[in-house]
Amino acid sequence: MPGSRSFGLRAAALLIACGLPLSGTGPAMADDIDWRDVHQRVESGEYVPLATVLDWLEARYVGQVIEVEMEREDGIPVYEVEMVGPQGQVVEFEFDAADGSLIGIDGTGLRAMERQ
């Protein structure tokens, strides 16, 4: 239900906000991005909070967040959020961290994930 974030989204937001990995495999940010810098930029308003991006996704798509990363693509800070949908499909959403706009979607079965 939109507006009441699921445990998976809250956990992902908490982990990334603390700079912790979402899995045991390593950091959730590219090697050239320091979580302290990201936190400072969110606090100063230069980047939108990850929670804003997760709220946007939850309002529009059904699924569970399985991975969140922050990378730089062509110099642009990008939140990458990977979700698994109700049919087991995996879709990656990319957001410009500066303004929160959706800049890309990669995967199949997106229509089955759309909220009605």
XYZ file of N, CA and C in Angstrom:
348
model
N 0.837 -1.169 0.000
C 0.000 0.000 0.000
C 0.884 1.234 0.000
N 0.722 2.154 -0.924
C 1.556 3.330 -1.004
C 1.477 4.136 0.281
N 2.632 4.693 0.675
C 2.678 5.514 1.860
C 3.138 4.757 3.085
N 2.925 3.453 3.144
C 3.432 2.680 4.273
C 4.525 1.773 3.743
N 5.740 2.238 3.895
C 6.891 1.551 3.318
C 7.061 0.178 3.947
N 7.344 -0.815 3.124
C 7.552 -2.171 3.605
C 8.876 -2.271 4.349
N 9.028 -3.333 5.134
C 10.255 -3.544 5.884
C 11.474 -3.565 4.976
N 11.351 -4.193 3.801
C 12.484 -4.278 2.884
C 12.975 -2.908 2.447
N 12.062 -2.004 2.154
C 12.453 -0.656 1.751
C 13.059 0.101 2.917
N 12.461 -0.022 4.110
C 13.022 0.661 5.285
C 14.412 0.150 5.586
N 14.599 -1.168 5.514
C 15.909 -1.746 5.799
C 16.945 -1.275 4.793
N 16.576 -1.242 3.529
C 17.511 -0.791 2.496
C 17.896 0.662 2.732
N 16.921 1.498 3.040
C 17.205 2.916 3.265
C 18.098 3.097 4.478
N 17.838 2.350 5.537
C 18.644 2.459 6.743
C 20.078 2.019 6.481
N 20.245 0.906 5.798
C 21.595 0.411 5.526
C 22.384 1.373 4.660
N 21.771 1.866 3.602
C 22.499 2.759 2.706
C 22.771 4.089 3.395
N 21.848 4.564 4.228
C 22.051 5.821 4.943
C 23.216 5.708 5.910
N 23.422 4.523 6.427
C 24.539 4.303 7.348
C 25.821 3.939 6.613
N 25.732 3.802 5.311
C 26.914 3.456 4.535
C 27.269 1.984 4.619
N 26.322 1.162 5.011
C 26.572 -0.266 5.143
C 26.157 -0.991 3.883
N 26.806 -2.103 3.583
C 26.419 -2.871 2.392
C 25.066 -3.524 2.592
N 24.341 -3.719 1.493
C 23.065 -4.405 1.544
C 23.239 -5.913 1.464
N 24.426 -6.354 1.154
C 24.728 -7.780 1.154
C 26.106 -7.944 1.760
N 26.516 -9.156 1.974
C 27.818 -9.396 2.566
C 28.957 -9.322 1.575
N 28.693 -8.875 0.361
C 29.713 -8.923 -0.669
C 30.583 -7.685 -0.756
N 30.216 -6.606 -0.116
C 31.052 -5.417 -0.181
C 30.240 -4.150 -0.097
N 30.904 -3.017 -0.291
C 30.218 -1.744 -0.141
C 29.102 -1.562 -1.154
N 28.131 -0.758 -0.782
C 26.995 -0.499 -1.649
C 27.236 0.712 -2.539
N 28.456 1.215 -2.552
C 28.795 2.364 -3.386
C 30.045 2.049 -4.183
N 30.163 2.711 -5.317
C 31.347 2.528 -6.150
C 32.581 2.950 -5.355
N 33.729 2.408 -5.721
C 34.958 2.669 -4.997
C 35.299 4.151 -4.894
N 34.919 4.947 -5.885
C 35.282 6.358 -5.865
C 34.275 7.233 -5.121
N 33.249 6.637 -4.512
C 32.233 7.402 -3.797
C 32.309 7.038 -2.314
N 32.537 8.042 -1.496
C 32.635 7.850 -0.047
C 31.278 8.116 0.589
N 30.799 7.219 1.423
C 29.478 7.366 2.019
C 29.380 8.624 2.866
N 30.477 9.043 3.472
C 30.452 10.265 4.287
C 30.152 11.483 3.410
N 30.749 11.494 2.222
C 30.506 12.585 1.272
C 29.050 12.574 0.822
N 28.525 11.402 0.530
C 27.126 11.290 0.109
C 26.214 11.787 1.229
N 26.472 11.364 2.444
C 25.663 11.791 3.585
C 25.682 13.317 3.724
N 26.853 13.901 3.612
C 26.981 15.356 3.714
C 26.201 16.059 2.594
N 26.268 15.505 1.388
C 25.557 16.111 0.261
C 24.041 15.978 0.411
N 23.575 14.878 0.997
C 22.146 14.736 1.274
C 21.741 15.757 2.338
N 22.534 15.860 3.396
C 22.230 16.808 4.469
C 22.185 18.251 3.967
N 23.048 18.585 3.010
C 23.100 19.956 2.489
C 22.042 20.221 1.415
N 21.353 19.161 0.974
C 20.321 19.309 -0.048
C 20.844 19.167 -1.469
N 22.125 18.870 -1.609
C 22.703 18.685 -2.947
C 22.202 17.397 -3.599
N 21.986 16.348 -2.795
C 21.405 15.089 -3.268
C 20.075 14.886 -2.555
N 19.135 14.230 -3.239
C 17.886 13.857 -2.578
C 18.160 12.645 -1.693
N 17.444 12.520 -0.588
C 17.613 11.337 0.254
C 17.173 10.073 -0.482
N 17.827 8.985 -0.208
C 17.452 7.708 -0.810
C 16.003 7.371 -0.480
N 15.547 7.726 0.697
C 14.163 7.443 1.087
C 13.167 8.063 0.109
N 13.488 9.217 -0.442
C 12.613 9.869 -1.420
C 12.477 9.005 -2.670
N 13.583 8.458 -3.125
C 13.587 7.584 -4.299
C 12.802 6.305 -3.998
N 13.021 5.727 -2.827
C 12.325 4.493 -2.465
C 10.820 4.730 -2.316
N 10.433 5.883 -1.770
C 9.004 6.216 -1.678
C 8.381 6.315 -3.071
N 9.105 6.942 -3.995
C 8.612 7.082 -5.373
C 8.400 5.706 -5.996
N 9.372 4.816 -5.823
C 9.253 3.456 -6.374
C 8.079 2.710 -5.751
N 7.959 2.796 -4.440
C 6.896 2.059 -3.756
C 5.513 2.528 -4.194
N 5.369 3.803 -4.483
C 4.078 4.339 -4.911
C 3.694 3.855 -6.308
N 4.669 3.458 -7.109
C 4.407 3.120 -8.510
C 4.607 1.654 -8.877
N 5.403 0.921 -8.095
C 5.755 -0.454 -8.462
C 5.635 -1.402 -7.281
N 5.249 -2.637 -7.586
C 5.197 -3.711 -6.607
C 6.493 -4.489 -6.737
N 7.128 -4.756 -5.637
C 8.366 -5.525 -5.662
C 9.146 -5.320 -4.386
N 10.274 -5.996 -4.319
C 11.130 -5.905 -3.149
C 12.518 -5.454 -3.586
N 13.055 -4.495 -2.874
C 14.407 -4.021 -3.158
C 15.391 -5.114 -2.778
N 16.280 -5.446 -3.709
C 17.291 -6.463 -3.415
C 18.703 -5.886 -3.421
N 18.865 -4.693 -4.017
C 20.192 -4.081 -4.017
C 20.054 -2.590 -4.286
N 20.875 -1.815 -3.581
C 20.949 -0.378 -3.810
C 22.422 -0.019 -3.911
N 22.753 0.739 -4.952
C 24.128 1.203 -5.133
C 24.094 2.675 -5.520
N 25.212 3.325 -5.279
C 25.383 4.669 -5.806
C 26.646 4.639 -6.644
N 26.527 5.147 -7.863
C 27.653 5.195 -8.784
C 27.661 6.540 -9.482
N 28.746 6.809 -10.161
C 28.817 7.988 -11.025
C 28.801 7.491 -12.464
N 27.888 8.046 -13.240
C 27.805 7.715 -14.668
C 27.952 9.013 -15.437
N 29.025 9.117 -16.192
C 29.318 10.349 -16.931
C 29.356 11.550 -15.996
N 29.901 11.349 -14.787
C 30.031 12.430 -13.812
C 28.782 12.711 -13.000
N 27.685 12.021 -13.306
C 26.416 12.247 -12.605
C 26.284 11.210 -11.485
N 25.982 11.660 -10.250
C 25.750 10.698 -9.175
C 24.406 10.009 -9.398
N 24.409 8.683 -9.373
C 23.218 7.903 -9.712
C 22.924 6.887 -8.611
N 21.671 6.904 -8.143
C 21.182 5.819 -7.290
C 20.710 4.713 -8.218
N 21.202 3.496 -8.010
C 20.727 2.327 -8.750
C 19.981 1.431 -7.772
N 18.709 1.185 -8.062
C 17.873 0.371 -7.180
C 17.391 -0.831 -7.973
N 17.763 -2.006 -7.507
C 17.353 -3.253 -8.164
C 16.210 -3.852 -7.362
N 15.132 -4.194 -8.072
C 13.954 -4.785 -7.430
C 13.602 -6.103 -8.098
N 13.039 -7.006 -7.313
C 12.484 -8.237 -7.855
C 10.963 -8.105 -7.776
N 10.310 -8.435 -8.887
C 8.862 -8.286 -8.982
C 8.116 -9.540 -8.604
N 6.791 -9.506 -8.676
C 5.945 -10.615 -8.257
C 6.102 -11.883 -9.098
N 6.627 -11.741 -10.315
C 6.842 -12.908 -11.169
C 8.312 -13.336 -11.180
N 9.088 -12.791 -10.249
C 10.506 -13.132 -10.160
C 11.381 -12.318 -11.095
N 10.797 -11.366 -11.805
C 11.584 -10.535 -12.715
C 12.437 -9.548 -11.909
N 13.621 -9.235 -12.435
C 14.518 -8.279 -11.790
C 14.622 -7.054 -12.687
N 14.370 -5.896 -12.086
C 14.400 -4.635 -12.826
C 15.278 -3.661 -12.057
N 16.156 -2.962 -12.785
C 17.010 -1.943 -12.176
C 16.512 -0.562 -12.589
N 16.320 0.284 -11.593
C 15.899 1.667 -11.804
C 17.092 2.563 -11.494
N 17.329 3.561 -12.334
C 18.415 4.509 -12.101
C 17.828 5.907 -11.919
N 18.301 6.583 -10.880
C 17.824 7.925 -10.545
C 18.996 8.884 -10.425
N 18.821 10.091 -10.934
C 19.792 11.152 -10.744
C 19.727 11.531 -9.262
N 20.837 11.382 -8.545
C 20.839 11.653 -7.111
C 20.656 13.131 -6.801
N 20.993 13.994 -7.754
C 20.884 15.430 -7.510
C 19.441 15.910 -7.459
N 18.590 15.362 -8.313
C 17.203 15.841 -8.333
C 16.163 14.731 -8.165
N 16.603 13.481 -8.081
C 15.680 12.369 -7.868
C 14.943 11.903 -9.098
N 15.267 12.459 -10.264
C 14.542 12.075 -11.476
C 14.961 10.688 -11.954
N 13.983 9.955 -12.474
C 14.236 8.639 -13.059
C 14.957 8.849 -14.381
N 16.130 8.221 -14.540
C 16.896 8.405 -15.777
C 17.059 7.115 -16.567
N 16.628 5.991 -15.999
C 16.727 4.749 -16.755
C 16.088 3.576 -16.042
N 15.618 2.626 -16.858
C 15.054 1.372 -16.350
C 15.626 0.263 -17.211
N 16.097 -0.806 -16.561
C 16.647 -1.935 -17.292
C 16.059 -3.221 -16.718
N 15.469 -4.042 -17.567
C 14.905 -5.303 -17.128
C 13.649 -5.617 -17.917
N 13.065 -6.768 -17.621
C 11.856 -7.199 -18.320
C 10.726 -7.406 -17.324
N 9.511 -7.389 -17.824
C 8.348 -7.638 -16.984
C 7.940 -6.451 -16.135
N 8.317 -5.252 -16.554
C 8.018 -4.048 -15.775
C 6.517 -3.836 -15.616
N 5.746 -4.098 -16.656
C 4.287 -3.886 -16.593
C 3.652 -4.672 -15.451
N 4.152 -5.874 -15.194
C 3.602 -6.709 -14.113
C 3.919 -6.139 -12.745
N 4.855 -5.211 -12.685
C 5.228 -4.597 -11.405
C 4.487 -3.287 -11.150
N 3.828 -2.739 -12.167
C 3.162 -1.450 -12.013
C 1.973 -1.553 -11.095
N 1.867 -0.593 -10.192
C 0.695 -0.527 -9.301
C -0.494 -0.018 -10.102
N -1.659 -0.521 -9.803
C -2.883 -0.121 -10.494
C -3.519 1.059 -9.815
